[in-house]
Short mmCIF file of C-alpha atoms in Angstrom, two decimals:
data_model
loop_
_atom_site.label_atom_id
_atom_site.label_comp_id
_atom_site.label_asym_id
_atom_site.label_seq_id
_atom_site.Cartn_x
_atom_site.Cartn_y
_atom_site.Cartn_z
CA UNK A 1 -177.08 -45.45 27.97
CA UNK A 2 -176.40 -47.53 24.90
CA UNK A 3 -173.41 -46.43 22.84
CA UNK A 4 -171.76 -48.33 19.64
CA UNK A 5 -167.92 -48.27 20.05
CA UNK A 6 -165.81 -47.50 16.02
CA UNK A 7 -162.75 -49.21 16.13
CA UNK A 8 -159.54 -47.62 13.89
CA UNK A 9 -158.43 -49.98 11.75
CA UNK A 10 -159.29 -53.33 12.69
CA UNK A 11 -158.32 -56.63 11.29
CA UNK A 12 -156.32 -54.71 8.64
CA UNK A 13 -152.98 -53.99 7.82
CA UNK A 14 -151.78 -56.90 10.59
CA UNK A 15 -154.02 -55.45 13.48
CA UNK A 16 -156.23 -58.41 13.50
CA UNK A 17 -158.68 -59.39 16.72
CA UNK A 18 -161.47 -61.56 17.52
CA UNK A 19 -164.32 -59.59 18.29
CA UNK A 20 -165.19 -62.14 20.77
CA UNK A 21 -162.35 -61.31 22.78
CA UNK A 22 -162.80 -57.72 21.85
CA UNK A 23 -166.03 -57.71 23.42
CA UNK A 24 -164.39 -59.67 26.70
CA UNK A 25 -162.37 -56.44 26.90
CA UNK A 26 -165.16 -54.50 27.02
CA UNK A 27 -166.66 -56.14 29.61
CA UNK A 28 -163.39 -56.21 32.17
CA UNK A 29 -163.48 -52.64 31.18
CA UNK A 30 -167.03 -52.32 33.22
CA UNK A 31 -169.16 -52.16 30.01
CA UNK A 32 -172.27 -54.70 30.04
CA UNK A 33 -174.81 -55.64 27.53
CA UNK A 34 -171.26 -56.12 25.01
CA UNK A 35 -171.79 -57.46 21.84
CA UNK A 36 -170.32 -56.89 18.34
CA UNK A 37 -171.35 -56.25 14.80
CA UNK A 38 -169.60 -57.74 12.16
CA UNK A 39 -165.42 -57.77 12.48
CA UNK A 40 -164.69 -54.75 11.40
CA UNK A 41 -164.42 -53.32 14.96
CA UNK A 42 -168.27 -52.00 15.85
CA UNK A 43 -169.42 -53.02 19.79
CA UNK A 44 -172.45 -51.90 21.13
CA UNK A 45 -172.40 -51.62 25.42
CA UNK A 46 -174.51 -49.94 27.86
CA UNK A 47 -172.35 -47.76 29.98
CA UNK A 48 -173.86 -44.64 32.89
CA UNK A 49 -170.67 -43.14 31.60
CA UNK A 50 -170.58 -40.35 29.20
CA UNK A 51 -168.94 -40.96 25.82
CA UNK A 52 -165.72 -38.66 26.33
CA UNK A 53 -164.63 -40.91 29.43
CA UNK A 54 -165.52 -44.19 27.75
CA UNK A 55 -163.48 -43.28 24.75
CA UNK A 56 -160.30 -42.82 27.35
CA UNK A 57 -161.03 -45.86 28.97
CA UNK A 58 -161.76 -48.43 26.18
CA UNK A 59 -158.89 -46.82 24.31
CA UNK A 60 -156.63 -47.81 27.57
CA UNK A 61 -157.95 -51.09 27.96
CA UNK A 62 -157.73 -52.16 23.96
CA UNK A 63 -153.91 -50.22 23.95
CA UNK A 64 -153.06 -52.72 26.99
CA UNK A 65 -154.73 -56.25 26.01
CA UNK A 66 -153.91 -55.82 22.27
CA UNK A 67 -150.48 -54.29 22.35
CA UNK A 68 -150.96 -51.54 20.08
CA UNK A 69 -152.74 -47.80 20.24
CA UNK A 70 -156.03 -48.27 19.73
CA UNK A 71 -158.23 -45.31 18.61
CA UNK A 72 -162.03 -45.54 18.78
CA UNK A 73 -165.13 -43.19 18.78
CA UNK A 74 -167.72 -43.85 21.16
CA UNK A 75 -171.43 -42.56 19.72
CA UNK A 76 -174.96 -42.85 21.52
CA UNK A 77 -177.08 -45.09 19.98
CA UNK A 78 -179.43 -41.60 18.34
CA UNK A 79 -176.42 -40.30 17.23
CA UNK A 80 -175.66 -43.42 15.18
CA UNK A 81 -179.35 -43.38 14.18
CA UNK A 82 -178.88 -39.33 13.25
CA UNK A 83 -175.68 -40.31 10.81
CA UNK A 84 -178.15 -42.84 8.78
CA UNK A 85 -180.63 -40.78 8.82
CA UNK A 86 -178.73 -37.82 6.82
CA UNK A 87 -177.06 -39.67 4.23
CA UNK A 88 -177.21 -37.70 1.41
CA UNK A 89 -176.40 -40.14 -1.38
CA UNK A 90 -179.25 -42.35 -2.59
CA UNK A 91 -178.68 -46.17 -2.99
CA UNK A 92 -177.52 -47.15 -6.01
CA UNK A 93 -176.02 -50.40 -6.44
CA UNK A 94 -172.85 -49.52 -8.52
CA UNK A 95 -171.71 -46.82 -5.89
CA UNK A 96 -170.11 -47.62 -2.02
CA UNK A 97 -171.37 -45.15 0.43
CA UNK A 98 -169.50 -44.28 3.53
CA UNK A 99 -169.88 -42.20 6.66
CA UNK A 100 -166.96 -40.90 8.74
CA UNK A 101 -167.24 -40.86 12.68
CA UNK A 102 -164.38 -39.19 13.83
CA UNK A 103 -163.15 -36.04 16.00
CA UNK A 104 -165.15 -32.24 16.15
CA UNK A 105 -163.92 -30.41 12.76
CA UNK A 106 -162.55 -33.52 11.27
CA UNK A 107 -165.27 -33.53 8.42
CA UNK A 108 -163.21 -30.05 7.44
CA UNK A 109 -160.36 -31.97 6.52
CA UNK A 110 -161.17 -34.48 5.04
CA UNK A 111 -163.42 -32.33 2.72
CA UNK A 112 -160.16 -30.46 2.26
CA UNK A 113 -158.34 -34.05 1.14
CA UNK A 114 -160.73 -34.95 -1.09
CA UNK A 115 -160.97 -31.48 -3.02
CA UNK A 116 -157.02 -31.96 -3.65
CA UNK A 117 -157.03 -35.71 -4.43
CA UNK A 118 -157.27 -37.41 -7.92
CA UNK A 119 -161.40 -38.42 -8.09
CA UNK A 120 -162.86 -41.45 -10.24
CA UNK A 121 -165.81 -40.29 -12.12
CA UNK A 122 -169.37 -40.45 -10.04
CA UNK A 123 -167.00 -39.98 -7.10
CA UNK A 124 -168.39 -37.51 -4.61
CA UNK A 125 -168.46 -36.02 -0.75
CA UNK A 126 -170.81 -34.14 1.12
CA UNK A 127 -170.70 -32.76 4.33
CA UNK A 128 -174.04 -33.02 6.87
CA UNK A 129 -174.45 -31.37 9.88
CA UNK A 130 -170.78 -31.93 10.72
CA UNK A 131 -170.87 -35.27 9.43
CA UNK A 132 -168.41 -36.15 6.12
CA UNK A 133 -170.51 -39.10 3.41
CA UNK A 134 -168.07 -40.06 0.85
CA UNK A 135 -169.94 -42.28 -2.29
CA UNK A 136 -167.34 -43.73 -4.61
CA UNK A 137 -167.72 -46.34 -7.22
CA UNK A 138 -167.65 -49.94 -6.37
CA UNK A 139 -163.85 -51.62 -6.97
CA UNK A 140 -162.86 -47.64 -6.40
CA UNK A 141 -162.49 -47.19 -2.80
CA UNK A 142 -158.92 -48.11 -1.95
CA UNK A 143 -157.92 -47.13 -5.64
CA UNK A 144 -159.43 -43.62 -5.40
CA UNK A 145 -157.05 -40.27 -4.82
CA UNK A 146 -158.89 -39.93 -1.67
CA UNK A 147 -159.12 -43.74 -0.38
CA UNK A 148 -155.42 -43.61 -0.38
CA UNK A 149 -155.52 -40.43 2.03
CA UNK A 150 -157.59 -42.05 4.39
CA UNK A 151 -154.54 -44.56 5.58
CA UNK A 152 -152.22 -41.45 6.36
CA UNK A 153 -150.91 -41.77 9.64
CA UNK A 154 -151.44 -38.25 10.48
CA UNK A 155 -154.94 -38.85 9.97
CA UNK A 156 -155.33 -42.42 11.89
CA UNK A 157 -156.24 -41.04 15.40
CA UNK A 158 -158.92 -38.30 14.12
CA UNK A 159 -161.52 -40.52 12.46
CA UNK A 160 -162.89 -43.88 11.31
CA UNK A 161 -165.59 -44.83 8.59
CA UNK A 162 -168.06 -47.12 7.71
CA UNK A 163 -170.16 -48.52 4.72
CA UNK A 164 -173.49 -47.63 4.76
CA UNK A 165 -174.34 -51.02 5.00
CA UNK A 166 -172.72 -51.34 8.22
CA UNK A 167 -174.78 -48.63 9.83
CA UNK A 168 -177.61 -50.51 8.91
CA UNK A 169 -176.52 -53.63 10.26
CA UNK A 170 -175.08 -51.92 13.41
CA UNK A 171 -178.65 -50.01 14.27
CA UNK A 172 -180.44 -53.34 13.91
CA UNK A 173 -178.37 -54.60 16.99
CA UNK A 174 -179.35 -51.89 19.11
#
């Protein structure tokens, strides 16, 4: 089965890794067909294993070779496809959209954090099919009530996110 692999917090904040030698990690970890998607911390593999185990395992393997807890969310590849595919924002080109891959029921609170943070105006969130989009204007996102939220390190092991660019770019790969 092919699965893409979201790295927490990547090359960011001092947690910074080659994806080359990401992907190496992969491999020793038994994955095949390894190969990554910009540096922000996306790997696509082929696995027989289902996504709950990988998660434990690539989570082990990163924690060990990297020195540091690694969190990551391991999706099938039609899964990935089903999060572009219900966007609910349209493109506009003065607006970031983002979509959160993360644990069951996370999508609750982060709707939750966003409702109490400060917002910038056009600023908005929607929740899909248990799926949180967040569209925010450009030069906004780490500025933004909410942004800020998203670094809490209560949060940090229940979630990542990615432009919707990204998701593009990732789902090319496949």
């Amino acid at each position: 089965m092919k699965y893409c692999a979201f790295l927490r917090g990547v090359n960011v904040k001092g947690t910074n890794m080659k994806m080359a030698e990401v992907c190496q990690v992969f491999k020793v970890a038994g994955m095949v067909e390894v190969s990554s998607v910009l540096a922000s911390g996306n790997i696509i593999f082929s696995s027989d294993q289902n996504a709950d185990a990988l998660k434990k395992i690539l989570e082990e393997a990163m924690s060990k070779h990297f020195s540091y807890q690694a969190f990551l969310f391991v999706r099938l590849h039609e899964e990935v496809q089903t999060y572009l595919d219900n966007n609910p924002f349209e493109k506009n080109e003065d607006l970031h959209s983002y979509i959160f891959v993360g644990d069951n029921r996370v999508e609750k609170i982060l709707m939750q954090e966003f409702e109490n943070a400060s917002k910038a105006e056009r600023e908005t969130a929607r929740i899909v099919d248990d799926t949180f989009y967040w569209q925010v204007p450009k030069g906004n996102t780490l500025d933004s009530g909410f942004g800020k939220i998203l670094g809490k390190k209560s949060l940090k092991d229940q979630f990542t996110s990615r432009n919707v660019n990204t998701f593009e770019k990732i789902l090319k790969k496949f």
